[in-house]
mmCIF file of C-alpha atoms in Angstrom:
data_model
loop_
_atom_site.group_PDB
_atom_site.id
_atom_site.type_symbol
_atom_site.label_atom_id
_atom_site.label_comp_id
_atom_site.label_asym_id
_atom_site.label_seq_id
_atom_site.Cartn_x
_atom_site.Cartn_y
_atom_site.Cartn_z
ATOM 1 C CA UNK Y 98 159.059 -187.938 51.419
ATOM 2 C CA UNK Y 99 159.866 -191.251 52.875
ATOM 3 C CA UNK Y 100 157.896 -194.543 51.314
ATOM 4 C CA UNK Y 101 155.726 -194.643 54.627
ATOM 5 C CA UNK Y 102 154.951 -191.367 54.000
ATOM 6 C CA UNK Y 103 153.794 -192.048 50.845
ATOM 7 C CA UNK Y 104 151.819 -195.380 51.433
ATOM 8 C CA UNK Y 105 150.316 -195.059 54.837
ATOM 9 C CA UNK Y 106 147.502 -193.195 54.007
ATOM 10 C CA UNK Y 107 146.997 -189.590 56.310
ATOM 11 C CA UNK Y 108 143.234 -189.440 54.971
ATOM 12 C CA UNK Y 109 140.858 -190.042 57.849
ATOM 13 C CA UNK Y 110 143.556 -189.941 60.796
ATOM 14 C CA UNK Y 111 141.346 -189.557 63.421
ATOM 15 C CA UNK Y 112 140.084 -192.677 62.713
ATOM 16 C CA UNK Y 113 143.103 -194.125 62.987
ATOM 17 C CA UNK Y 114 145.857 -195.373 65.870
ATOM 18 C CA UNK Y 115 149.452 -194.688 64.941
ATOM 19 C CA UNK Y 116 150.651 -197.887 66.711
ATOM 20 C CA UNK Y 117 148.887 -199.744 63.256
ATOM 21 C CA UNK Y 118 150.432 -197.990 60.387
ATOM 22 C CA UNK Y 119 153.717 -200.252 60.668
ATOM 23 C CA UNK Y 120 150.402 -202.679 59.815
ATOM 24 C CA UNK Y 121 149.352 -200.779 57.130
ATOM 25 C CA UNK Y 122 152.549 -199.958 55.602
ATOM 26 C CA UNK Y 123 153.786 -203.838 55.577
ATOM 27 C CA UNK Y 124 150.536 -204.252 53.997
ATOM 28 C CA UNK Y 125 150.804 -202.143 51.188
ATOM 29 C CA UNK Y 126 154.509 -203.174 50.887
ATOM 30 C CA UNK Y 127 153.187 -207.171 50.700
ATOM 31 C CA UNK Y 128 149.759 -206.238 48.108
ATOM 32 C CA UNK Y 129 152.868 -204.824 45.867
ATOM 33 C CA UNK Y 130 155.330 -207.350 45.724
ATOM 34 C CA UNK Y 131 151.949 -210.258 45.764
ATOM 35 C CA UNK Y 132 150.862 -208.018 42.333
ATOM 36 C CA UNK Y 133 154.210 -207.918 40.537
ATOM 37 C CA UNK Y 134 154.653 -211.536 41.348
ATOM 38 C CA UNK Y 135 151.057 -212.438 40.200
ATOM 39 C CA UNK Y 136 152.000 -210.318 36.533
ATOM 40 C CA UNK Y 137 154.950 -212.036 36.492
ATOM 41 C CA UNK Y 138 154.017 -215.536 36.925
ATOM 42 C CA UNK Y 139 150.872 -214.934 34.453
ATOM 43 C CA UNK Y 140 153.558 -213.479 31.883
ATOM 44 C CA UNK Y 141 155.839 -216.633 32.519
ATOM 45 C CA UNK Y 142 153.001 -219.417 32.633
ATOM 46 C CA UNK Y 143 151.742 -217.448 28.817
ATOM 47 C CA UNK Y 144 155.778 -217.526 27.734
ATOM 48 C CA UNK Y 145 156.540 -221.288 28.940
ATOM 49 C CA UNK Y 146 153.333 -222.592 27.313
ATOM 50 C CA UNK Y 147 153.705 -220.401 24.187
ATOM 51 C CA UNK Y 148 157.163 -221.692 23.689
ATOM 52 C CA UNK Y 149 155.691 -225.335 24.308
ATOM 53 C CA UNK Y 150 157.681 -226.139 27.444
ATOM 54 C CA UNK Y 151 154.208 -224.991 30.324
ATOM 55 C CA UNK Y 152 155.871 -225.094 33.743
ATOM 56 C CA UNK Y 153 153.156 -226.805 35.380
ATOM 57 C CA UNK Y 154 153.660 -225.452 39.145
ATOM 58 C CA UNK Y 155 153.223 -221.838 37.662
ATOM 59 C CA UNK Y 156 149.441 -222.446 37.687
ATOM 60 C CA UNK Y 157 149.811 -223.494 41.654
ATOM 61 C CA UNK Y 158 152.015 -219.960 42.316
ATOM 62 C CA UNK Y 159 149.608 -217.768 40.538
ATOM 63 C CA UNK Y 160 146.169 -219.130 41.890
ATOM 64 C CA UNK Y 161 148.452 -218.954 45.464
ATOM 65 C CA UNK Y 162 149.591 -215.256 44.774
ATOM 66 C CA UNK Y 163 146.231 -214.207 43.914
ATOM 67 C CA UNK Y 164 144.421 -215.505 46.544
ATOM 68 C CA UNK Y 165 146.956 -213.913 48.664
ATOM 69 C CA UNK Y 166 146.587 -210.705 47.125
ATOM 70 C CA UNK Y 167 143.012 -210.510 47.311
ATOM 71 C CA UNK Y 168 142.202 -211.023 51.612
ATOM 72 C CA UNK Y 169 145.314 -208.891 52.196
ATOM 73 C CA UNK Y 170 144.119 -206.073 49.904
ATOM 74 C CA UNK Y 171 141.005 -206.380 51.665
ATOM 75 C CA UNK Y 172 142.647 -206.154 54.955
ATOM 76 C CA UNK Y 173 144.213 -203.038 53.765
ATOM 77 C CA UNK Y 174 141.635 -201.276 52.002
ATOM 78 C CA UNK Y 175 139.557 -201.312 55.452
ATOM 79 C CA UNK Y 176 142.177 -199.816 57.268
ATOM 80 C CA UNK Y 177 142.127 -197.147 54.519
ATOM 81 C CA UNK Y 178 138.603 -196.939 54.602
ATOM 82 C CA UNK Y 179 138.022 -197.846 50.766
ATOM 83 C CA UNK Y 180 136.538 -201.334 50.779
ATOM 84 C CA UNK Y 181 133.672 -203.023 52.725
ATOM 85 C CA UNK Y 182 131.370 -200.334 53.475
ATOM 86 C CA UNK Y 183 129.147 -198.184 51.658
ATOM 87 C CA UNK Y 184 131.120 -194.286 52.165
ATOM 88 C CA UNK Y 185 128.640 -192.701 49.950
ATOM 89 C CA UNK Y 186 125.693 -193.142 51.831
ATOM 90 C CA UNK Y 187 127.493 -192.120 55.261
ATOM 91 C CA UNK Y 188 129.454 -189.345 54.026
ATOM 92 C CA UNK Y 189 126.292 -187.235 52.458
ATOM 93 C CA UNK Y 190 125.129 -187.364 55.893
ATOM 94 C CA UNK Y 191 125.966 -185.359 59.415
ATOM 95 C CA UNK Y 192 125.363 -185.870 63.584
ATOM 96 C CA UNK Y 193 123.438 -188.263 65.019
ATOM 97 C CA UNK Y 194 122.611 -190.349 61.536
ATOM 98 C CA UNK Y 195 125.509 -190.471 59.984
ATOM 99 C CA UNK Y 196 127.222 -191.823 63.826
ATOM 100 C CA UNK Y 197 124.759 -194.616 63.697
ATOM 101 C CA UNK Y 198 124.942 -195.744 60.169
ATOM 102 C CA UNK Y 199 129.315 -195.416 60.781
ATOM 103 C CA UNK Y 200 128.273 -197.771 63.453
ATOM 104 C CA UNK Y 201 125.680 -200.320 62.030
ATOM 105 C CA UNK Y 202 128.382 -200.090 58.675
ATOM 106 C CA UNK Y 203 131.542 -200.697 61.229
ATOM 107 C CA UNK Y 204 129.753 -203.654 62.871
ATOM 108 C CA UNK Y 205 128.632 -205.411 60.019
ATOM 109 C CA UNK Y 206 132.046 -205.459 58.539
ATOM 110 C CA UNK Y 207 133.100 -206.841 61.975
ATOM 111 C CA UNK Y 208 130.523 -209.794 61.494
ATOM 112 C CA UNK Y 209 131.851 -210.587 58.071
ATOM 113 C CA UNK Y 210 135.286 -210.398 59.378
ATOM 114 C CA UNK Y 211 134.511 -212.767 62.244
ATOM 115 C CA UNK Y 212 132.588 -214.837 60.090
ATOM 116 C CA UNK Y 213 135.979 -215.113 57.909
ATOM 117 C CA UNK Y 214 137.949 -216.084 60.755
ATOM 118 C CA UNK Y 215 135.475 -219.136 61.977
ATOM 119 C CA UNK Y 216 134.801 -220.526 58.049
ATOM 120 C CA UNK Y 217 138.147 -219.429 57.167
ATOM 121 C CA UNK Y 218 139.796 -221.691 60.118
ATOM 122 C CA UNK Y 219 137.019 -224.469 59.058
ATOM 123 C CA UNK Y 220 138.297 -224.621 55.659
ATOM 124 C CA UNK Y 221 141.696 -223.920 56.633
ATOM 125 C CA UNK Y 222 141.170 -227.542 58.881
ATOM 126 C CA UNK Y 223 139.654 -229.545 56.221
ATOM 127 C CA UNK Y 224 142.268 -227.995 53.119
ATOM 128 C CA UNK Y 225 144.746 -230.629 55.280
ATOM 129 C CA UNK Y 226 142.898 -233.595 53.345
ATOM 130 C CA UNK Y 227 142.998 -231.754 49.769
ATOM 131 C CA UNK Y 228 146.095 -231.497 48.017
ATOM 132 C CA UNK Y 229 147.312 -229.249 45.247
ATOM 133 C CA UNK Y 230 148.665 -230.870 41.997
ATOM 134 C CA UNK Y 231 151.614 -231.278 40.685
ATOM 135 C CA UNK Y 232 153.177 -230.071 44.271
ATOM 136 C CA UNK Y 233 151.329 -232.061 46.293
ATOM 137 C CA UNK Y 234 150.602 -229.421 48.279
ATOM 138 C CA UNK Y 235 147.892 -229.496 51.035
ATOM 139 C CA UNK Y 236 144.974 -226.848 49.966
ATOM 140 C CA UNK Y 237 145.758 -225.532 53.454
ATOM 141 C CA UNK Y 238 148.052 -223.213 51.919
ATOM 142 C CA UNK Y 239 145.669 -220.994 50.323
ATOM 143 C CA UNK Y 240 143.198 -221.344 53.227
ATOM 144 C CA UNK Y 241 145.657 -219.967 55.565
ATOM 145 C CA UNK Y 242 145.118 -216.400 54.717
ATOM 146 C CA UNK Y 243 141.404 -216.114 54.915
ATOM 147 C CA UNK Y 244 141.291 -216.349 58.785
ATOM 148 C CA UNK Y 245 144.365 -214.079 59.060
ATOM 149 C CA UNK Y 246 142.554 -211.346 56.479
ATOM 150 C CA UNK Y 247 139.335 -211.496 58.742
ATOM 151 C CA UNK Y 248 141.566 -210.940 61.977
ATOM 152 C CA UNK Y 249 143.097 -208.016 60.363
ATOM 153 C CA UNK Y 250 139.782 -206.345 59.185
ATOM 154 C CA UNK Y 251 138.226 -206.933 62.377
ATOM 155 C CA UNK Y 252 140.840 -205.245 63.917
ATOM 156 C CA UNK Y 253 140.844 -202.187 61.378
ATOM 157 C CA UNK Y 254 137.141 -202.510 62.083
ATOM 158 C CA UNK Y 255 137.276 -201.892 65.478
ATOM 159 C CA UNK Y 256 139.619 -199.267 65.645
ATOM 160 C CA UNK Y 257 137.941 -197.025 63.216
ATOM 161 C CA UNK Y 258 134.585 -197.968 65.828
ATOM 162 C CA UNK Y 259 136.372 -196.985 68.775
ATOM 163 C CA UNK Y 260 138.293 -194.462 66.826
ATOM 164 C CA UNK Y 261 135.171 -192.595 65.577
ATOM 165 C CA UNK Y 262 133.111 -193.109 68.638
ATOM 166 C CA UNK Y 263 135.254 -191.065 70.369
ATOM 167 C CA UNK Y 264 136.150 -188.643 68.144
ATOM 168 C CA UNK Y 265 133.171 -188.679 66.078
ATOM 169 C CA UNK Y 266 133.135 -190.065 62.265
ATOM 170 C CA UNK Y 267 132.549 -186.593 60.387
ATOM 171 C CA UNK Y 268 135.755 -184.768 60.410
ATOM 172 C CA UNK Y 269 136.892 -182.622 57.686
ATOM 173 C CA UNK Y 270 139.480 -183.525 55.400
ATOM 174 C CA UNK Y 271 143.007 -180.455 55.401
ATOM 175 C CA UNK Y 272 143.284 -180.534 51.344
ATOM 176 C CA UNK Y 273 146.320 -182.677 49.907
ATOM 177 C CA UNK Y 274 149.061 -180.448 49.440
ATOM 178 C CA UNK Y 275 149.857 -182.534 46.663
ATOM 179 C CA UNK Y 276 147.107 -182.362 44.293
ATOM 180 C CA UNK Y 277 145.781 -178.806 45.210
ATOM 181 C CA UNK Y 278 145.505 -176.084 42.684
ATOM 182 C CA UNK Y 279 148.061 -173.018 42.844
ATOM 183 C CA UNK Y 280 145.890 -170.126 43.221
ATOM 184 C CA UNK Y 281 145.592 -168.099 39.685
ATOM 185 C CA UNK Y 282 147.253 -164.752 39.793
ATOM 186 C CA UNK Y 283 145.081 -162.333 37.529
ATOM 187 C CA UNK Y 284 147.854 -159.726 36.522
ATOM 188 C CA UNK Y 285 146.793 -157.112 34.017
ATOM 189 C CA UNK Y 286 148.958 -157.899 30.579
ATOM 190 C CA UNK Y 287 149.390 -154.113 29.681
ATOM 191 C CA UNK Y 288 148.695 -151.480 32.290
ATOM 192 C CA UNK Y 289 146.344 -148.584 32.371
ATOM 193 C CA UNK Y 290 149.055 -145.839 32.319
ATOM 194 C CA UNK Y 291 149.247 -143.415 30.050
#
């Protein structure tokens, strides 16, 4: 089993448009690499300062890391269907409810996304006249990724809306070969012959 195999998630797929889970892949690849660097600059920032020697700019990569981390794990985890909405309440239901509350759920996550793309880009603007110390950095930098995580959710948004209108929201899962159960084989220990 290839890594895309194992981190584009099959769960849901008619939900979902093969053309975005080179998206969704890069995604998961990037939340991985932002959450070892994260541990890894916490761990070096305790060491340094420990040691009595703080590295100063380690403060500046970790807040930057995290950040990161969080608006493109939220980008992912609405592609995946495990963030932003409220399952529970759609998935105990079936026909014409549970399609409109897939809907109202699909387009309010859509408004939030949109509404992190327009105060994202705001801030994003105005993070030109802030600057990070000791870099000197503008506070753009961090800004940068809130617009970009509400373009991606939008998107995810929208193709689990058209996704589902189409092919309707309440589709069986096939079990996960993976985790399922062997079947238990009830063989007598000693036989009735005699």
């Amino acid at each position: 089993m290839s890594i895309a195999d194992k981190l584009v998630l099959k769960r849901q797929r008619h939900l979902k448009w093969r053309q975005l889970d080179s998206i969704e892949l890069v995604l998961m690849m990037l939340c991985g690499a932002l959450c070892f660097g994260f541990s890894l600059s916490v761990t070096a920032d305790i060491i340094t300062r420990t040691i009595g020697h703080p590295w100063l700019w380690l403060q500046e990569v970790t807040s930057t890391l995290f950040i990161y981390a969080i608006f493109i794990g939220a980008a992912v985890a609405t592609r995946r269907n495990d963030h932003l909405y409220l399952t529970a309440i759609a998935e105990s239901m079936h026909g014409v409810p549970r399609l409109i509350v897939e809907i109202v759920l699909r387009l309010v996550v859509i408004g939030v996304a949109l509404c992190l793309v327009w105060y994202g880009y705001l801030n994003f603007l105005r993070g030109f006249g802030s600057f990070r110390l000791p870099s000197g950095t503008p506070i753009a930098s961090l800004y940068v990724i809130i617009p970009l995580s509400g373009v991606l959710i939008a998107l995810f948004a929208v193709e689990q809306l058209v996704n589902g209108i189409a092919n309707g929201f309440d589709h069986p899962e096939p079990p996960d070969p993976e985790n399922a159960t062997p079947p238990l084989h009830n063989e007598p220990v000693w036989s009735d012959r005699t």
